[in-house]
Coordinates of C-alpha atoms in Angstrom, one line a residue:
M14 CA 101.4 60.6 71.6
E15 CA 101.6 56.7 71.7
A16 CA 103.8 56.5 73.2
A17 CA 102.3 58.5 76.7
A18 CA 99.8 55.4 76.3
G19 CA 101.7 52.5 76.7
G20 CA 105.1 51.0 75.8
E21 CA 105.8 48.4 73.0
D22 CA 103.5 45.3 73.4
G23 CA 101.3 47.0 76.1
E24 CA 104.2 47.5 78.1
E25 CA 103.9 50.5 80.2
P26 CA 105.5 54.5 79.4
P27 CA 108.9 54.8 81.3
R28 CA 108.1 57.4 84.3
E29 CA 110.7 59.8 85.9
A30 CA 110.2 62.5 88.4
R31 CA 113.1 65.0 88.4
V32 CA 113.7 68.1 90.7
L33 CA 114.8 70.8 88.2
G34 CA 115.1 73.6 90.6
S35 CA 113.9 75.7 93.3
E36 CA 112.7 78.8 94.1
L37 CA 112.0 81.3 97.4
V38 CA 108.8 82.2 98.0
E39 CA 108.1 84.3 101.0
T40 CA 109.8 82.4 103.5
Y41 CA 110.1 79.0 101.8
T42 CA 111.5 77.2 99.5
V43 CA 109.2 75.7 96.8
Y44 CA 111.1 72.9 95.1
I45 CA 110.1 72.5 91.0
I46 CA 109.6 68.8 89.9
Q47 CA 109.4 67.7 86.4
V48 CA 107.5 64.3 85.5
S49 CA 107.5 62.5 82.8
V50 CA 105.5 59.6 81.3
G51 CA 106.3 58.5 78.1
S52 CA 106.7 61.5 75.8
H53 CA 104.5 63.9 78.2
Q54 CA 105.8 65.8 80.7
W55 CA 104.4 68.7 82.9
T56 CA 105.9 69.9 85.7
V57 CA 104.5 70.1 89.9
K58 CA 106.2 72.3 92.5
H59 CA 106.5 71.1 96.1
R60 CA 107.7 72.6 99.4
Y61 CA 109.1 70.4 101.6
S62 CA 106.2 70.0 104.1
D63 CA 104.3 68.7 101.1
F64 CA 106.9 66.3 100.6
H65 CA 106.4 65.3 104.6
D66 CA 102.7 65.1 104.3
L67 CA 102.8 62.7 101.8
H68 CA 105.6 60.4 103.4
E69 CA 103.2 60.2 106.2
K70 CA 100.2 58.9 104.7
L71 CA 102.3 56.5 102.4
V72 CA 104.0 55.4 106.0
S73 CA 100.5 54.6 107.3
E74 CA 99.0 53.1 104.0
K75 CA 101.4 51.6 102.3
K76 CA 104.0 50.8 104.8
I77 CA 107.0 52.6 103.7
D78 CA 110.6 53.1 105.3
K79 CA 110.2 55.8 107.4
N80 CA 113.9 56.9 107.0
L81 CA 113.1 57.1 102.8
L82 CA 112.4 61.2 103.1
P83 CA 115.4 63.4 103.7
P84 CA 115.0 64.4 107.9
K85 CA 113.4 68.2 108.4
K86 CA 115.9 71.3 109.3
I87 CA 115.1 73.7 111.9
I88 CA 118.1 75.9 111.3
G89 CA 119.3 77.1 108.1
K90 CA 116.7 75.6 106.0
N91 CA 116.7 78.2 103.3
S92 CA 120.5 78.4 102.9
K93 CA 121.5 77.8 99.4
S94 CA 123.6 74.3 100.3
L95 CA 120.6 73.0 101.8
V96 CA 118.6 73.6 99.2
E97 CA 120.6 72.2 97.0
K98 CA 121.7 68.8 98.9
R99 CA 117.8 68.2 99.7
Q100 CA 116.7 68.8 96.1
K101 CA 118.9 65.9 95.2
E102 CA 117.5 63.8 97.8
L103 CA 113.9 64.8 97.3
E104 CA 114.6 63.7 93.5
V105 CA 115.7 59.8 94.6
Y106 CA 112.8 59.8 97.3
L107 CA 110.4 60.4 94.5
Q108 CA 112.3 57.9 92.1
T109 CA 112.1 55.5 94.4
L110 CA 108.3 56.1 95.0
L111 CA 108.0 55.6 91.3
V112 CA 109.9 52.1 91.0
K113 CA 107.9 51.0 94.3
F114 CA 104.8 51.6 92.4
P115 CA 105.6 50.6 89.1
V116 CA 101.4 50.5 87.4
T117 CA 99.5 52.5 89.5
A118 CA 100.3 54.6 92.1
P119 CA 98.8 55.5 95.2
K120 CA 95.9 57.7 95.2
V121 CA 97.5 60.3 97.6
L122 CA 101.1 59.9 95.5
S123 CA 99.0 60.1 92.1
H124 CA 97.2 63.6 93.6
F125 CA 100.8 65.0 94.4
L126 CA 102.6 64.2 91.2
H127 CA 99.1 64.9 89.2
F128 CA 98.9 62.0 87.3
D129 CA 95.1 62.2 87.7
L130 CA 95.6 65.4 85.9
Y131 CA 98.0 64.3 83.2
E132 CA 98.4 60.4 83.2
I133 CA 96.4 57.7 81.8
N134 CA 95.8 55.5 84.9
G135 CA 95.5 58.4 87.1
I136 CA 92.8 60.2 85.0
T137 CA 90.7 57.5 84.4
A138 CA 90.4 56.5 88.2
A139 CA 89.9 60.1 89.3
L140 CA 87.1 60.1 86.8
A141 CA 85.4 56.9 87.4
E142 CA 85.4 57.6 91.4
E143 CA 83.9 61.6 90.4
L144 CA 81.2 59.4 88.6
F145 CA 80.6 56.8 90.7
H146 CA 79.7 59.6 93.4
K147 CA 78.1 62.0 91.0
G148 CA 77.4 60.0 88.0
E149 CA 73.4 59.3 89.1
Q150 CA 72.6 63.0 89.7
L151 CA 74.2 64.4 86.9
L152 CA 72.0 61.9 84.5
M153 CA 68.8 62.9 86.8
A154 CA 69.2 66.8 86.6
G155 CA 69.9 65.9 82.3
E156 CA 73.2 68.6 82.7
V157 CA 75.8 69.0 80.1
F158 CA 78.2 66.9 81.1
T159 CA 81.5 68.5 80.3
I160 CA 84.7 66.4 79.3
R161 CA 88.4 67.5 78.3
P162 CA 89.9 65.5 75.1
L163 CA 92.7 63.9 77.2
Q164 CA 90.2 62.2 79.3
L165 CA 88.7 60.7 76.3
Y166 CA 91.9 59.9 75.1
A167 CA 92.8 58.2 78.4
V168 CA 89.7 55.9 78.7
T169 CA 90.4 55.1 74.8
Q170 CA 93.8 53.9 75.7
Q171 CA 92.7 52.0 78.9
L172 CA 90.1 50.1 77.1
L173 CA 92.3 49.2 74.2
Q174 CA 95.1 47.7 76.5
G175 CA 92.8 45.2 78.2
K176 CA 93.6 45.9 81.3
P177 CA 91.4 44.9 84.5
S178 CA 88.8 47.6 85.2
C179 CA 90.0 48.2 88.8
A180 CA 94.0 48.1 88.4
N181 CA 94.5 49.4 92.1
G182 CA 91.8 47.3 94.1
D183 CA 89.6 50.3 95.0
A184 CA 86.0 49.9 93.8
K185 CA 85.5 53.4 93.2
T186 CA 88.0 53.3 90.5
D187 CA 86.7 51.0 88.3
L188 CA 86.3 52.0 84.4
G189 CA 83.2 50.6 85.4
H190 CA 81.6 53.4 86.5
I191 CA 82.9 55.6 83.2
L192 CA 81.0 53.2 80.9
D193 CA 77.9 52.7 82.9
F194 CA 77.4 56.4 82.9
T195 CA 78.5 57.4 79.1
C196 CA 76.3 54.4 77.9
R197 CA 73.4 57.2 79.2
L198 CA 74.4 60.2 78.5
K199 CA 72.7 62.3 76.7
Y200 CA 74.3 65.8 76.5
L201 CA 78.2 66.2 76.3
K202 CA 80.5 68.6 75.7
V203 CA 84.1 68.0 74.9
S204 CA 86.3 71.2 75.0
G205 CA 89.9 71.0 74.3
T206 CA 92.6 73.8 74.3
G207 CA 94.5 75.7 71.6
G208 CA 97.7 75.1 73.2
P209 CA 99.5 72.9 76.1
F210 CA 97.3 71.6 78.7
G211 CA 98.1 73.2 81.9
T212 CA 102.4 72.6 82.6
S213 CA 102.0 69.7 80.3
N214 CA 103.2 69.8 76.9
I215 CA 100.3 68.0 75.7
Q216 CA 98.3 69.3 72.7
E217 CA 95.3 68.1 73.2
H218 CA 93.7 68.7 69.7
L219 CA 96.7 66.1 68.6
L220 CA 95.2 63.2 70.8
P221 CA 92.8 60.7 69.0
F222 CA 89.7 59.4 70.9
D223 CA 86.4 57.2 70.3
L224 CA 82.9 58.7 71.3
S225 CA 81.5 54.7 70.6
I226 CA 81.0 54.1 73.9
F227 CA 78.2 57.2 74.1
K228 CA 75.4 55.5 72.6
S229 CA 72.2 57.5 73.7
L230 CA 73.9 61.3 72.7
H231 CA 71.2 64.0 71.7
Q232 CA 73.8 66.6 71.9
I233 CA 77.5 66.9 71.4
E234 CA 79.6 70.0 71.7
I235 CA 83.4 69.7 70.1
S236 CA 86.0 72.3 70.4
H237 CA 89.7 72.4 69.6
C238 CA 90.1 68.8 68.9
G239 CA 91.4 66.9 65.8
G240 CA 88.2 66.4 63.5
K241 CA 90.5 63.3 61.9
L242 CA 91.2 61.9 64.7
I243 CA 87.6 62.0 66.6
K244 CA 86.2 58.0 66.0
G245 CA 82.7 56.8 66.7
L246 CA 80.9 59.9 66.3
T247 CA 78.8 58.2 63.6
S248 CA 77.4 55.8 66.2
S249 CA 75.2 58.2 67.6
K250 CA 73.9 58.8 64.2
H251 CA 70.2 57.4 65.5
A252 CA 69.5 59.9 68.3
L253 CA 71.9 62.9 67.7
A254 CA 69.9 65.7 66.9
T255 CA 72.5 68.8 67.8
M256 CA 75.8 68.8 66.9
S257 CA 78.5 71.5 67.3
V258 CA 82.0 70.9 66.2
R259 CA 84.4 74.2 66.2
F260 CA 87.9 75.1 65.9
S261 CA 88.4 71.1 65.1
A262 CA 87.7 70.3 61.4
M263 CA 89.2 71.0 57.8
S264 CA 86.4 69.5 56.0
M265 CA 82.9 69.3 56.9
K266 CA 83.5 65.1 55.2
E267 CA 85.9 64.3 57.8
I268 CA 83.0 64.8 60.4
L269 CA 79.9 63.6 58.9
V270 CA 81.2 61.1 56.8
P271 CA 84.7 59.8 58.3
E272 CA 84.6 56.5 56.5
A273 CA 84.3 58.6 53.0
S274 CA 88.0 57.6 53.1
E275 CA 87.8 54.3 52.8
F276 CA 85.9 54.1 49.8
D277 CA 86.3 54.9 46.3
Q278 CA 82.3 55.7 45.6
W279 CA 79.9 56.1 48.1
E280 CA 76.2 57.2 48.1
P281 CA 73.6 58.1 51.2
E282 CA 71.3 55.4 52.2
G283 CA 68.7 55.6 50.1
E284 CA 69.5 57.1 47.3
T285 CA 69.7 55.4 43.4
S286 CA 72.9 56.2 41.7
S287 CA 73.6 55.7 37.8
C288 CA 77.1 55.1 38.7
P289 CA 78.4 51.9 40.8
V290 CA 79.0 52.3 44.4
T291 CA 81.5 50.5 47.0
A292 CA 79.7 51.9 49.9
V293 CA 76.2 52.8 51.1
I294 CA 77.0 55.5 54.2
P295 CA 73.5 55.9 56.5
T296 CA 72.2 59.2 57.5
W297 CA 72.2 61.4 60.2
R298 CA 68.5 60.8 60.4
T299 CA 67.8 62.7 63.7
L300 CA 70.2 65.3 63.2
T301 CA 68.1 69.0 63.1
T302 CA 71.2 71.5 64.3
L303 CA 74.7 71.4 63.1
D304 CA 77.4 74.6 63.9
M305 CA 80.5 73.9 62.3
S306 CA 82.1 77.5 62.5
H307 CA 85.2 78.9 63.5
N308 CA 86.6 76.1 61.5
S309 CA 89.1 75.6 58.4
I310 CA 86.3 74.5 55.4
S311 CA 86.5 75.9 52.0
Q312 CA 84.0 74.2 50.6
I313 CA 80.4 73.3 51.3
D314 CA 81.0 69.4 49.6
D315 CA 78.4 66.6 49.2
S316 CA 78.8 65.3 52.6
V317 CA 75.7 67.3 53.4
K318 CA 73.5 64.6 51.7
L319 CA 73.9 62.6 54.8
I320 CA 71.9 65.6 56.9
P321 CA 68.6 65.6 54.9
K322 CA 66.6 66.7 58.2
I323 CA 69.3 69.4 59.3
E324 CA 67.0 73.3 59.8
F325 CA 70.0 75.2 61.3
L326 CA 73.3 75.0 59.5
D327 CA 76.1 77.3 60.8
L328 CA 79.2 77.8 58.5
S329 CA 80.2 80.9 59.8
H330 CA 83.9 81.7 60.0
N331 CA 85.3 79.6 57.7
G332 CA 86.9 79.9 53.9
V333 CA 83.5 78.9 52.0
S334 CA 83.7 81.3 48.6
L335 CA 80.6 79.2 47.1
V336 CA 77.2 78.3 47.9
E337 CA 76.7 74.7 46.7
N338 CA 75.1 71.2 47.5
L339 CA 72.9 72.9 49.6
Q340 CA 69.9 72.1 47.5
H341 CA 69.7 68.9 49.3
L342 CA 68.6 70.0 52.2
Y343 CA 64.9 70.4 51.7
N344 CA 64.1 71.5 55.6
L345 CA 66.9 74.5 56.0
V346 CA 65.2 77.8 57.4
H347 CA 68.5 79.0 58.9
L348 CA 71.8 79.5 57.0
D349 CA 75.1 81.6 58.6
L350 CA 77.5 82.0 56.0
S351 CA 78.9 85.0 57.6
Y352 CA 82.8 85.9 58.1
N353 CA 83.7 83.8 54.8
K354 CA 85.0 84.4 51.6
L355 CA 81.8 84.6 49.3
T356 CA 82.0 87.1 46.2
S357 CA 78.8 86.0 44.1
L358 CA 75.3 85.0 45.3
E359 CA 74.1 83.9 41.6
G360 CA 71.6 81.2 41.5
V361 CA 71.7 81.0 45.5
H362 CA 68.0 80.6 45.1
T363 CA 67.9 77.7 43.7
K364 CA 69.9 76.0 46.6
L365 CA 68.2 78.0 49.3
G366 CA 64.3 77.1 48.2
N367 CA 62.6 77.6 51.8
I368 CA 65.1 79.8 54.0
K369 CA 63.9 82.3 56.2
T370 CA 67.0 83.5 58.3
L371 CA 70.0 84.2 55.9
N372 CA 73.6 85.4 57.5
L373 CA 76.0 86.6 55.1
A374 CA 77.9 89.4 56.9
G375 CA 81.6 89.8 56.4
N376 CA 81.6 88.3 53.2
Q377 CA 83.3 90.0 49.6
L378 CA 80.1 90.6 48.1
E379 CA 79.2 93.1 45.8
R380 CA 76.0 92.6 44.0
L381 CA 72.6 91.1 45.4
C382 CA 71.2 89.7 42.2
G383 CA 71.4 85.9 43.6
L384 CA 68.6 87.1 46.5
N385 CA 66.1 88.3 44.5
K386 CA 63.8 84.7 44.1
L387 CA 64.2 84.0 47.9
Y388 CA 60.3 84.6 48.7
S389 CA 60.6 83.1 52.3
L390 CA 63.3 84.7 53.5
V391 CA 62.2 86.9 57.1
N392 CA 65.6 88.2 58.2
L393 CA 68.6 89.3 56.3
D394 CA 72.4 90.3 57.6
L395 CA 74.2 91.7 54.9
S396 CA 76.4 93.9 56.9
N397 CA 80.3 94.2 56.7
N398 CA 80.5 93.5 52.7
K399 CA 81.3 95.7 49.9
I400 CA 77.8 96.8 48.5
E401 CA 77.9 100.4 47.3
Q402 CA 74.9 101.0 45.3
I403 CA 71.4 101.9 46.5
D404 CA 70.2 100.1 43.4
E405 CA 71.4 97.1 44.8
V406 CA 68.8 97.0 47.6
K407 CA 66.2 96.3 44.8
N408 CA 67.1 92.9 44.6
I409 CA 65.7 92.2 48.0
G410 CA 63.2 95.1 47.8
N411 CA 60.4 92.9 46.1
L412 CA 60.8 90.1 49.2
P413 CA 57.6 89.6 50.4
C414 CA 58.2 88.1 53.6
L415 CA 61.3 90.1 54.6
E416 CA 61.1 91.8 57.8
K417 CA 64.5 92.9 59.1
V418 CA 67.8 93.6 56.9
V419 CA 71.4 94.8 58.2
L420 CA 73.3 96.8 56.0
S421 CA 75.6 98.4 58.1
S422 CA 79.5 98.5 57.4
N423 CA 78.6 99.1 53.8
P424 CA 80.4 101.5 51.4
L425 CA 76.6 102.5 50.7
S426 CA 76.0 103.5 54.5
I427 CA 77.8 106.9 54.1
I428 CA 75.6 108.4 51.4
P429 CA 73.2 110.9 52.7
D430 CA 70.2 109.9 53.8
Y431 CA 71.4 106.2 53.5
R432 CA 68.2 105.1 55.7
T433 CA 65.7 106.4 53.4
K434 CA 67.0 105.8 50.5
V435 CA 67.0 102.0 51.1
L436 CA 63.5 101.9 52.7
A437 CA 62.4 103.5 49.6
Q438 CA 63.6 100.4 47.4
F439 CA 60.7 98.3 49.1
G440 CA 57.6 100.5 48.4
D441 CA 54.7 100.1 50.1
R442 CA 56.7 97.5 52.4
A443 CA 58.8 100.1 54.1
S444 CA 57.0 100.5 57.5
E445 CA 57.1 96.5 57.7
V446 CA 60.8 96.7 57.5
C447 CA 63.5 97.1 60.5
L448 CA 66.5 98.5 59.0
D449 CA 70.0 97.9 60.7
N450 CA 68.2 97.2 63.8
T451 CA 66.3 100.2 64.1
V452 CA 62.6 100.8 64.0
T453 CA 61.5 103.1 60.5
T454 CA 60.5 106.7 62.3
E455 CA 57.2 108.0 60.8
K456 CA 59.8 110.7 60.1
E457 CA 62.0 108.9 57.6
L458 CA 58.4 107.6 56.2
D459 CA 57.3 110.7 54.9
T460 CA 60.6 111.2 53.2
V461 CA 60.2 107.6 52.0
E462 CA 57.0 109.1 50.1
V463 CA 58.6 111.7 48.4
L464 CA 61.7 109.3 47.2
K465 CA 58.6 106.9 45.6
A466 CA 57.2 109.7 44.2
I467 CA 60.3 110.9 42.7
Q468 CA 61.1 107.0 41.6
K469 CA 57.7 106.8 40.0
A470 CA 57.9 110.1 38.3
K471 CA 61.2 108.9 36.1
E472 CA 59.7 105.4 35.5
V473 CA 56.9 107.2 33.8
K474 CA 58.8 109.4 32.0
Y475 CA 61.0 106.8 30.8
K476 CA 57.6 104.7 29.7
L477 CA 56.5 107.9 27.6
S478 CA 60.1 108.4 26.0
N479 CA 59.6 104.8 24.9
S480 CA 56.2 105.0 23.8
D481 CA 57.0 108.4 22.4
K482 CA 59.0 106.7 19.4
K483 CA 56.5 104.3 18.4
I484 CA 54.0 107.5 17.3
S485 CA 52.6 107.7 14.0
E486 CA 53.9 110.3 11.4
D487 CA 50.7 112.3 11.5
S488 CA 50.9 112.3 15.6
R489 CA 54.7 113.7 14.8
L490 CA 53.5 116.2 12.2
T491 CA 51.0 117.4 14.5
A492 CA 53.7 118.3 17.3
A493 CA 55.8 120.0 14.8
S494 CA 52.9 122.3 13.9
S495 CA 51.9 123.0 17.8
K496 CA 55.7 124.0 18.0
S497 CA 55.2 126.4 15.1
N498 CA 51.9 127.6 16.9
C499 CA 53.6 128.3 20.3
S500 CA 56.9 130.1 18.7
S501 CA 54.3 132.9 17.7
L502 CA 52.6 133.2 21.1
T503 CA 49.4 134.4 20.0
V504 CA 47.8 135.0 23.4
R505 CA 43.9 135.0 24.3
P506 CA 41.7 134.5 27.8
S507 CA 41.9 131.0 29.1
S508 CA 39.2 129.0 27.2
P509 CA 37.3 126.3 29.8
S510 CA 38.0 123.2 26.5
L511 CA 39.3 120.3 27.5
P512 CA 42.8 119.7 28.1
R513 CA 45.2 118.7 25.4
P514 CA 48.6 116.1 26.2
V515 CA 51.8 118.6 26.3
S516 CA 53.9 116.6 23.0
S517 CA 57.1 117.7 23.3
S518 CA 59.8 119.6 25.6
Q519 CA 60.0 122.5 23.1
E520 CA 56.2 123.4 24.1
I521 CA 56.4 123.1 27.8
I522 CA 59.5 125.6 27.3
C523 CA 57.5 128.2 25.2
E524 CA 54.8 127.5 27.9
E525 CA 56.6 127.6 30.8
T526 CA 58.3 131.1 29.8
V527 CA 54.8 132.9 29.6
L528 CA 53.3 131.4 32.7
A529 CA 56.7 132.7 34.6
S530 CA 56.3 135.9 33.3
S531 CA 52.8 135.9 34.4
F532 CA 53.6 135.1 38.1
L533 CA 56.2 137.6 38.3
Q534 CA 53.4 140.4 38.4
S535 CA 51.6 141.1 41.6
S536 CA 51.0 138.6 43.9
G537 CA 47.4 140.3 44.6
S538 CA 46.3 139.8 41.3
T539 CA 43.0 138.2 40.2
P540 CA 43.4 135.0 37.8
T541 CA 40.9 137.1 35.4
D542 CA 44.2 140.0 35.4
H543 CA 46.2 137.4 33.9
T544 CA 46.6 136.1 30.6
V545 CA 47.9 132.8 29.5
P546 CA 48.8 130.5 26.4
Q547 CA 46.6 129.1 24.6
R548 CA 47.4 125.6 26.2
C549 CA 46.0 126.4 29.8
F550 CA 43.2 124.5 30.5
E551 CA 40.8 123.3 33.2
I552 CA 41.4 120.6 35.4
P553 CA 38.6 118.2 34.8
N554 CA 38.7 116.0 37.9
S555 CA 38.9 117.5 41.1
R556 CA 40.5 114.4 42.5
C557 CA 43.5 114.8 39.8
K558 CA 44.1 118.7 41.0
N559 CA 44.0 117.6 45.0
L560 CA 46.8 114.7 44.0
V561 CA 48.9 117.2 42.1
I562 CA 48.2 120.2 44.5
A563 CA 49.2 117.7 47.6
I564 CA 52.8 116.8 46.2
L565 CA 53.7 120.0 45.2
L566 CA 52.6 121.6 48.5
F567 CA 54.1 118.5 50.7
I568 CA 57.4 119.4 48.9
L569 CA 57.3 122.9 49.8
W570 CA 56.4 122.2 53.5
H571 CA 59.6 120.4 53.7
L572 CA 61.5 123.2 52.1
P573 CA 64.6 123.5 51.3
L574 CA 65.3 119.7 52.5
Y575 CA 63.4 118.3 49.0
W576 CA 64.0 121.0 46.9
I577 CA 66.6 119.4 44.6
Q578 CA 63.9 116.3 44.6
A579 CA 61.5 118.9 43.6
K580 CA 63.2 119.9 40.5
S581 CA 62.7 117.0 39.0
M582 CA 59.1 115.7 40.1
E583 CA 56.9 115.4 37.2
V584 CA 53.8 113.0 37.9
V585 CA 52.5 111.6 40.3
V586 CA 51.7 111.2 44.4
I587 CA 51.3 108.2 46.6
R588 CA 50.2 109.5 49.7
V589 CA 47.9 112.5 49.6
R590 CA 48.2 114.8 52.5
I591 CA 45.9 117.5 53.4
I592 CA 47.6 121.2 53.7
Q593 CA 46.7 123.6 56.7
R594 CA 48.7 126.6 57.3
K595 CA 48.3 129.7 58.5
N596 CA 44.4 129.0 58.0
T597 CA 45.1 129.0 54.5
V598 CA 43.0 126.0 53.4
W599 CA 43.0 125.0 49.9
C600 CA 39.7 124.1 48.3
L601 CA 39.5 123.6 44.4
T602 CA 36.7 122.9 42.6
P603 CA 36.2 121.2 38.6
A604 CA 36.0 124.7 36.8
T605 CA 39.2 126.2 38.6
P606 CA 41.6 126.8 35.9
S607 CA 45.2 126.0 36.0
S608 CA 46.1 129.5 36.0
C609 CA 44.3 130.0 39.2
L610 CA 45.4 126.7 40.5
L611 CA 49.2 128.1 39.7
I612 CA 48.5 131.5 41.5
R613 CA 47.6 129.3 44.6
I614 CA 51.2 127.8 44.4
K615 CA 52.7 131.2 44.3
E616 CA 50.8 132.0 47.5
A617 CA 51.4 129.0 49.1
L618 CA 55.2 129.9 48.4
Q619 CA 54.8 133.0 49.9
V620 CA 53.1 131.7 52.8
I621 CA 55.3 128.8 53.7
L622 CA 59.0 130.5 53.1
E623 CA 58.4 133.7 54.7
P624 CA 59.0 132.5 58.2
Q625 CA 62.1 130.5 56.5
T626 CA 62.9 133.4 54.9
K627 CA 63.2 135.7 58.4
K628 CA 64.8 133.0 59.8
M629 CA 67.5 133.1 57.6
G630 CA 67.9 136.7 57.9
I631 CA 66.5 137.0 54.2
L632 CA 64.6 140.5 53.9
K633 CA 63.1 139.5 50.3
W634 CA 62.8 136.1 48.0
D635 CA 62.6 135.8 44.7
F636 CA 60.4 133.2 43.7
T637 CA 60.8 133.3 40.0
K638 CA 63.0 130.2 40.1
E639 CA 61.1 128.2 42.1
I640 CA 57.7 129.1 40.4
R641 CA 59.1 128.2 37.1
L642 CA 59.9 125.2 38.2
L643 CA 56.7 124.2 40.0
S644 CA 55.0 125.3 36.9
T645 CA 56.6 123.3 34.0
A646 CA 56.3 120.2 36.9
L647 CA 52.5 121.2 37.0
I648 CA 51.8 122.1 33.7
Q649 CA 53.7 118.2 32.6
T650 CA 51.7 116.6 35.8
L651 CA 48.1 117.8 34.4
G652 CA 49.1 116.9 31.1
H653 CA 49.9 113.3 31.8
L654 CA 47.3 112.7 34.0
T655 CA 44.9 114.0 31.5
T656 CA 45.9 111.8 28.5

């Protein structure tokens, strides 16, 4: 690419124009011209009338020979022989003009051959004239100024060559207009192309350029450039607040510490090191936003030490496989690591102490165990990962500030009742969490309450099973005696004595058998018509009874949706609902015996299931299995509550 900038010892690169061919467009012929300046080439298309207009202006402005251009033809102007002859003559004409103007082409010729788009002198002259007319207006408006890497390359080469700033004698094209504008500009965008630029062979991402001419930048955007070829960016450290470098970098270091390659050991300014250092690098003191997405970065290297004020960091669409070195960014609150190669989040809380927004979408995460201590986290995106288990959500379920969670496009999102099962992991905060950008509905919250109750029951059962292992020898003997008494099934009227806890699963089964058989009798029976086992008891506390009846009736209310969950229901209810159905009001007093309570359950089954059975065309419903299961659940519930 250096050949395009200048020949050896600062000489101008050779320039050439060749007419490669022609093509017929409607009723006229267009000639295809290839222009070469050093190693840069591009094509231009013109009809003969364009050549004629060019020649008229050059004759008027530069006094060139009138007869230099081949004459017009009226008859047979599109004939093959004439076109081939004219093609050669036009090539000679262009070559003659390039020889006549070896350094700087006249403006009209520069536009004709597209020097203002692809050639160094033409580019800088066109840019200088544009800023002469619009520069002050652009600065006053405070708008983002867009420039191409090729234009920056041209300005850089002009400065390196040390030529007069106004080579063609036109004050409007003076290079000083560019330098005056750039030293005051605050918002810059350098936008290249992914392939050849225009009709040329110029690859803008291979062009070096210097940004040190910009002295007051507050914001810069760079895309499709060569990260290692960018010079002078660090000269804006004192003022730059926002920087975006995309489709350009292989590492963070080549942008943040380009001088690091010159030193064996370096340290940020203000830090002390026990090791000998060869350089102390100034930090980016005002930089708060850094976007280095869509690059080829594979590591969060130690160059982040130089950006201690960063609040927003975007490293999405890279190849990062490990979260590291971010502990140096004490002010970081927004981090985007989406679409990288992360497989683990182990210990991530030690590096992201104050994070509020974290985007981890599009990685390869299966577990969330590293997120459970990010107590300041508000927004979390985990979509498009490999999370399969609902239990993994427990790692974020206790985060006190979390409001928005995205788990879509994970394997767990196809689990039945996925939303309610995920929301249940947030406990009392389920109503405050927005899952997958959808507000939680009241119906979902009702379902969550049931799932929470079931989970609580499992936890209590687990605790009780552990405590059973620590029971003394005397308690075990008492339990064995109770089992023996139960097997004899001595039946006597219900006693008002205080309840005793159920001590074993066998005892529960015995009581369940007797109670189930009593429920199979006529539904019109009164509590005094039934006999109950010796262990039946009164409910000592109306609040406990209301809790129990509320959870059981709540489950019945939603049959058959929650029936499967009801089979494992044993102990608690978080949310108490007062049930009224067909003018049936459930009222309990402290003296209501458990047998009466269970008969009320049977009546509830009949009242609630009757319309459902009719809808399904079932004439008679056998409640034996349902009553047996509910009886067991209730007995265990009362036993646990009263102990």
